[in-house]
Coordinates of C-alpha atoms in Angstrom, one line a residue:
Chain A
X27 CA 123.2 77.5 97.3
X28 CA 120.2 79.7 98.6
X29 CA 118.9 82.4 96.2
X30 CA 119.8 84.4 99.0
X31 CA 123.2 83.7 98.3
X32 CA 122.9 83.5 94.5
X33 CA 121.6 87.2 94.8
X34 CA 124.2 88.4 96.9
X35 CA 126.8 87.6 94.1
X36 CA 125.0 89.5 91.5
X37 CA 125.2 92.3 94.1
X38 CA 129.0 92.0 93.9
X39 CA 128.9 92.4 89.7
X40 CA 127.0 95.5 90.5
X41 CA 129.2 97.4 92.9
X42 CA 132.0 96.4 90.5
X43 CA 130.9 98.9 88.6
X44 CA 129.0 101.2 90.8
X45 CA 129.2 105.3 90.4
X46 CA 128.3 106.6 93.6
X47 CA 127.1 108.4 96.1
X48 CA 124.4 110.2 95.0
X49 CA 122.7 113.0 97.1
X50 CA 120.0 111.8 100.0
X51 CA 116.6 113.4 98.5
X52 CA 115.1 112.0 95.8
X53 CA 116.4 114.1 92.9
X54 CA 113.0 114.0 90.9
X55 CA 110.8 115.0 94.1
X56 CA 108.3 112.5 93.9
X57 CA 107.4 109.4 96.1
X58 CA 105.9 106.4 94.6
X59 CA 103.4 103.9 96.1
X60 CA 103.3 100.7 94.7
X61 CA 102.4 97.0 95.1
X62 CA 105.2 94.4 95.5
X63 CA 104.3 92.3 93.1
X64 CA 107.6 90.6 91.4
X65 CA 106.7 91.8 88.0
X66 CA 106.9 96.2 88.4
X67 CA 110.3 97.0 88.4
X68 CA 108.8 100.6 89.2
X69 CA 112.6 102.2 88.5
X70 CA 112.3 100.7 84.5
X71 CA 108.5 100.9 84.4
X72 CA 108.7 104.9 85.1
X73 CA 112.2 105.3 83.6
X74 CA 113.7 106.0 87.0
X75 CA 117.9 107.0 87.8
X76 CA 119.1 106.0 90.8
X77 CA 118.3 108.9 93.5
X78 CA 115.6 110.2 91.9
X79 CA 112.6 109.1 93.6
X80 CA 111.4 107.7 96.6
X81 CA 110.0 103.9 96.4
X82 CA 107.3 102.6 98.5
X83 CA 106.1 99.2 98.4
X84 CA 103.7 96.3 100.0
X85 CA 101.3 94.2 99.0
X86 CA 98.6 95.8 96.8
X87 CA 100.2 99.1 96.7
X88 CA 97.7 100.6 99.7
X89 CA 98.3 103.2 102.0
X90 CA 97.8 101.9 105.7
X91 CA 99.7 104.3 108.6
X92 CA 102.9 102.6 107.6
X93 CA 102.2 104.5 104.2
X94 CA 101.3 107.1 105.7
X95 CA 104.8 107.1 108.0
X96 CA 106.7 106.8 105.2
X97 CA 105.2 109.6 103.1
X98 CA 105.2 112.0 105.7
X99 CA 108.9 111.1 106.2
X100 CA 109.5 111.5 102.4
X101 CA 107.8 114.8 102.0
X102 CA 108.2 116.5 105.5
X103 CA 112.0 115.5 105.7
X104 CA 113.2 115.1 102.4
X105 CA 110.9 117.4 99.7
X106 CA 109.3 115.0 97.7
X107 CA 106.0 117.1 96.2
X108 CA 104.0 114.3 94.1
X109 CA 102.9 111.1 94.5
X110 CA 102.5 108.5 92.2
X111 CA 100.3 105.3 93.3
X112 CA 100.7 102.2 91.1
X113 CA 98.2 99.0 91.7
X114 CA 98.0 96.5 88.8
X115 CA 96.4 93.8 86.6
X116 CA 96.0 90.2 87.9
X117 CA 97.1 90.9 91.4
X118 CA 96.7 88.5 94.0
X119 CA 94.9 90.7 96.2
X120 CA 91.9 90.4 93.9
X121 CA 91.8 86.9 94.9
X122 CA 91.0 86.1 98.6
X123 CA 89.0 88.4 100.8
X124 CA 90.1 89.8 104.0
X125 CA 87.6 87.5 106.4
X126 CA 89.4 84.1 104.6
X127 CA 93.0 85.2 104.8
X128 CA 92.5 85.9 108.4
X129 CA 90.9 82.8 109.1
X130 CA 93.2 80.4 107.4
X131 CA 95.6 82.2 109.8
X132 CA 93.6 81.5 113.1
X133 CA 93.3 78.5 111.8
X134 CA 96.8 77.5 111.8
X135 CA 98.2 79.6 114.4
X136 CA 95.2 79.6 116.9
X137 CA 95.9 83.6 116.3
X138 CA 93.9 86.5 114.5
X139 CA 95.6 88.9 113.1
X140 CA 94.8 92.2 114.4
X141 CA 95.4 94.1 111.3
X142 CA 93.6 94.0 108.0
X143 CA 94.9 92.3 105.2
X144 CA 93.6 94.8 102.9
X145 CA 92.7 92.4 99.8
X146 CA 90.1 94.3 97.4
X147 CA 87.4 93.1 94.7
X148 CA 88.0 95.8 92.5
X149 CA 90.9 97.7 91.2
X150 CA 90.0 101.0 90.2
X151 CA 88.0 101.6 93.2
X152 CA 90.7 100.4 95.4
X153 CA 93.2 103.5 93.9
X154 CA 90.6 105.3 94.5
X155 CA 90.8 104.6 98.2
X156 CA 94.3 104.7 98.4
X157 CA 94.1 108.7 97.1
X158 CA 91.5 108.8 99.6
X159 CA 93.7 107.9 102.5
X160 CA 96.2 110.2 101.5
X161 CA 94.5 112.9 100.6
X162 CA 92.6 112.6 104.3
X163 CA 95.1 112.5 106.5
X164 CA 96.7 115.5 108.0
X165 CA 100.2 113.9 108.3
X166 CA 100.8 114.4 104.6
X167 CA 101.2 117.8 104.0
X168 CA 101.9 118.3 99.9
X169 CA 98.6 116.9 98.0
X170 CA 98.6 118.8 94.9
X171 CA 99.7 115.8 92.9
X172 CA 98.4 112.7 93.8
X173 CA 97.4 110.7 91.1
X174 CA 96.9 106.8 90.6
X175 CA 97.0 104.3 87.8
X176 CA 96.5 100.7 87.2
X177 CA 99.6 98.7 85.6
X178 CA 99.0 96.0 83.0
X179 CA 101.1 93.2 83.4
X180 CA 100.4 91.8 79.7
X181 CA 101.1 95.5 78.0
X182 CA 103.4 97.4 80.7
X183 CA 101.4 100.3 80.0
X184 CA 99.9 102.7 82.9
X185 CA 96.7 104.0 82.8
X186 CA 95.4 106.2 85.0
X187 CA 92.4 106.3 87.4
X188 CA 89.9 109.0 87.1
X189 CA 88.8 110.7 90.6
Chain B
X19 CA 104.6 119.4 82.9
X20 CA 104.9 117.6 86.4
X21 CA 107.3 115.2 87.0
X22 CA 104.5 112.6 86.9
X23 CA 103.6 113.6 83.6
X24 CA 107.6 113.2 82.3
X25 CA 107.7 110.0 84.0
X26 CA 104.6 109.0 82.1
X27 CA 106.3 109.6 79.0
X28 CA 108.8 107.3 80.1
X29 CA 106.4 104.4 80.4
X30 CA 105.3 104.8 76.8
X31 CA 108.4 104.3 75.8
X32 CA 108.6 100.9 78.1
X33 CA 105.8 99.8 77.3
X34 CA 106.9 99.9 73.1
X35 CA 109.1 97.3 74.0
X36 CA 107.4 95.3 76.9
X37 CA 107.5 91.5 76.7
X38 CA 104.7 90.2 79.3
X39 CA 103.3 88.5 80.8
X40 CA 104.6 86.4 83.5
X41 CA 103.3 84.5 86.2
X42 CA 102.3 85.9 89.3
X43 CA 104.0 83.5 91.8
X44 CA 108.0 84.8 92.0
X45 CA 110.3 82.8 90.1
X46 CA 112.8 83.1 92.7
X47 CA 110.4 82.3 95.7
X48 CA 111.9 85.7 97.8
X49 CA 110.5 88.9 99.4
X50 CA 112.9 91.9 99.9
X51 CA 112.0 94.6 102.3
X52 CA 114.3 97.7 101.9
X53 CA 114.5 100.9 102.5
X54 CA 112.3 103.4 100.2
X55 CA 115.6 105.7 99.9
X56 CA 115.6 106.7 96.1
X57 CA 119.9 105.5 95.6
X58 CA 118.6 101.7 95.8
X59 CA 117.2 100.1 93.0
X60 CA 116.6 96.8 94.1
X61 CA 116.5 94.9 91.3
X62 CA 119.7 96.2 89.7
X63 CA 121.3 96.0 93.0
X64 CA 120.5 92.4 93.3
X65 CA 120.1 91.6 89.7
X66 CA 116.5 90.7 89.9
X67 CA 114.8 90.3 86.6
X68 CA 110.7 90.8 86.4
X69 CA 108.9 88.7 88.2
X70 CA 111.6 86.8 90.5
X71 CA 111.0 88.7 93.9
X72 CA 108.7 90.7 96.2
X73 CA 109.8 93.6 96.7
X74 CA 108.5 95.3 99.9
X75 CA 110.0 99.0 100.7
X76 CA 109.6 101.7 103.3
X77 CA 111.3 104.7 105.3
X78 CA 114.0 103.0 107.1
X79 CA 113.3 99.1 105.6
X80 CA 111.5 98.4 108.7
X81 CA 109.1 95.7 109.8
X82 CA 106.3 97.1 111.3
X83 CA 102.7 95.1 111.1
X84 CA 102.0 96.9 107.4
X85 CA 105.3 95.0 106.1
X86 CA 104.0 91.8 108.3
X87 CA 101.3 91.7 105.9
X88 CA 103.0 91.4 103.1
X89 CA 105.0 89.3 104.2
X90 CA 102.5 86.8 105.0
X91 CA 100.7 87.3 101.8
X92 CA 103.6 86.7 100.1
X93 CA 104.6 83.0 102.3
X94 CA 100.9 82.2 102.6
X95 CA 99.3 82.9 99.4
X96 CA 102.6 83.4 96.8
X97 CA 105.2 80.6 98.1
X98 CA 108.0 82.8 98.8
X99 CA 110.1 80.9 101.0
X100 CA 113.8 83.3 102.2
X101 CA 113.6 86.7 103.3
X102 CA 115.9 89.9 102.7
X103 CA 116.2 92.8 104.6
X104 CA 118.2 95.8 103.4
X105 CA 118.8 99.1 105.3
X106 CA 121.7 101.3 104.1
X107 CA 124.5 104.2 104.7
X108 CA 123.4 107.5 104.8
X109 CA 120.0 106.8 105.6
X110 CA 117.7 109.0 106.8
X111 CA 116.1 107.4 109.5
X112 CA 119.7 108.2 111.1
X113 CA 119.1 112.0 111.5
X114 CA 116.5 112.9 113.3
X115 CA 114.1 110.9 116.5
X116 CA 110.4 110.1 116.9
X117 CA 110.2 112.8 119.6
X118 CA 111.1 115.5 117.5
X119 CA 109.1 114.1 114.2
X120 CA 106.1 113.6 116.1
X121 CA 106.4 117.0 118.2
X122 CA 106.9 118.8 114.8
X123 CA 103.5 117.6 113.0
X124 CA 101.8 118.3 116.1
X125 CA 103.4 121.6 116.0
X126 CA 102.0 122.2 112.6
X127 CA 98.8 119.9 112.3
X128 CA 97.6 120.3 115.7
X129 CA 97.6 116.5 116.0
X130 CA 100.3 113.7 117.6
X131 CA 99.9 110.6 114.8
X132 CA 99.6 107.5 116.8
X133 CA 101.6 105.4 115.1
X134 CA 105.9 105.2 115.7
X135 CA 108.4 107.1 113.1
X136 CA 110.4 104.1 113.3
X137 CA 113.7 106.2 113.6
X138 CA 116.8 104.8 114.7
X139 CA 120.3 105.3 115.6
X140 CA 122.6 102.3 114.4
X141 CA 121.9 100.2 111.6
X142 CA 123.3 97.3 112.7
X143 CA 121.2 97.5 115.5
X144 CA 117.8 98.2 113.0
X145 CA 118.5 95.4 110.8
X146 CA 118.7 92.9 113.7
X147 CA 115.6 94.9 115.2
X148 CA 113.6 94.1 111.9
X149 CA 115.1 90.3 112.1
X150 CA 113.6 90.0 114.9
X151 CA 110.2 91.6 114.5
X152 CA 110.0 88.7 111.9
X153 CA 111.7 85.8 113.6
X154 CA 109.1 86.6 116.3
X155 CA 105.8 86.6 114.8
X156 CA 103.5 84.2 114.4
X157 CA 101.9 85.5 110.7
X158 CA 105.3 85.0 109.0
X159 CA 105.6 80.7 108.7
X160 CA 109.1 80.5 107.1
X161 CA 111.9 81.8 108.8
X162 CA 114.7 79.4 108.2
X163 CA 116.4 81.8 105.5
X164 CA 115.5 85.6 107.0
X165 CA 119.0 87.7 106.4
X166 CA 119.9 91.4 107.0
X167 CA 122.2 93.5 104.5
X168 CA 123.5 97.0 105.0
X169 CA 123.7 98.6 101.4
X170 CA 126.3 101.3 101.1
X171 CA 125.3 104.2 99.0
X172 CA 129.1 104.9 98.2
X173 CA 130.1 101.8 97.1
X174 CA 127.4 99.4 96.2
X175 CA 128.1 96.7 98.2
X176 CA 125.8 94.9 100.5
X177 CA 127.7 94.1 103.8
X178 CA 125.3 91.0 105.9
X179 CA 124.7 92.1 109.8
X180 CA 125.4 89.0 111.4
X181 CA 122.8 88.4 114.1

């Protein structure tokens, strides 16, 4: 049995006792940023409902145009006002830089990629870029709230990064 | 108080009662790319517990080269192994087009953004679309478990789009 297939059945336990639908825009009006790794479950690490607020999440929790895309979809469409970016402790983008990753590709695939992979030496700095980003571009209209903060994955406690 | 603030509060209270931490690598050796729509909490809807899955999540669940990224961090570097896609009812990637997205921000900002909204008009269709965005790149090295779920936002059920 794949996991796949193991997860699809827990899926089955949860619409047995699912209470739906709830509205399309996020109740809460906020959109959060965050990185994919396995351990934020950002809906119990911000004590998220369902349909409250928007989720976005890749590896490191950065904002590249697909962010961006998705941000501008969430505010301009459906009224989200804040933004909430979440990186964390021991992350695995701390652990390679962009130049290797790239090249262990080319090595295997006789193919660079032509996008970055966005790994970073330093965590604080690297929310700082990622409120950068947003607060830059002109695609992203609301930027009154935009705030970042580091997750620890030994704690679970956020703390935020200072401009 | 913002929202941000409230949901602050909330991971105080979390945090009182975290138990970390885990290991980086996923327990469950699985990525999930989903939408970012605020009715699906992935890990309740697939009864995921912290630190079994990647969890990668944007307007409309697509694949575009940000989600290829992760992706391949996740194989390369993390040892995931299957892949899930989930789209869903209601979503709103169903309701409006890239034309009139793009010719909007212009309208306001003065400037077209280069990149695509990634709006579509059957799911079905999307979730095969994404499939194969993944099926067919060369970044992403395992591909023998990739699957597409549509998640209804009424009932709670994920439905698989066969390909």
């Amino acid at each position: 049995m794949s996991v796949t297939d193991e997860l699809l059945a827990n899926n089955a336990a949860y619409a047995a006792q699912f209470s739906g639908p709830l509205p399309l825009p996020p109740a809460k009006h906020v959109a959060v940023v965050a990185c994919m790794d396995a351990r934020i479950d950002v809906y119990r690490v911000l004590g998220l409902q369902e349909g409250e607020a928007h989720v976005i999440r890749n590896a490191g929790g950065v904002v590249t145009d697909d962010e961006i895309r998705s941000l501008a979809i969430s505010q301009r469409l459906l009224g989200t006002r804040e933004i909430i970016l979440i990186h964390h402790t021991d992350c695995g983008m701390l652990t390679f830089t962009d130049d290797e990753f790239k090249r262990s590709i080319q090595d295997e695939t006789g193919v660079k990629p032509s996008w970055s992979a966005e790994a970073f030496g330093d965590l604080e700095e690297d929310v700082r870029q990622s409120i950068g980003r947003i607060t830059g571009n002109p695609f992203v209209p609301v930027k009154d709230s935009v705030r970042g903060f580091v997750f620890d994955v030994a704690t679970g406690v956020l703390t935020e990064v200072r401009p």
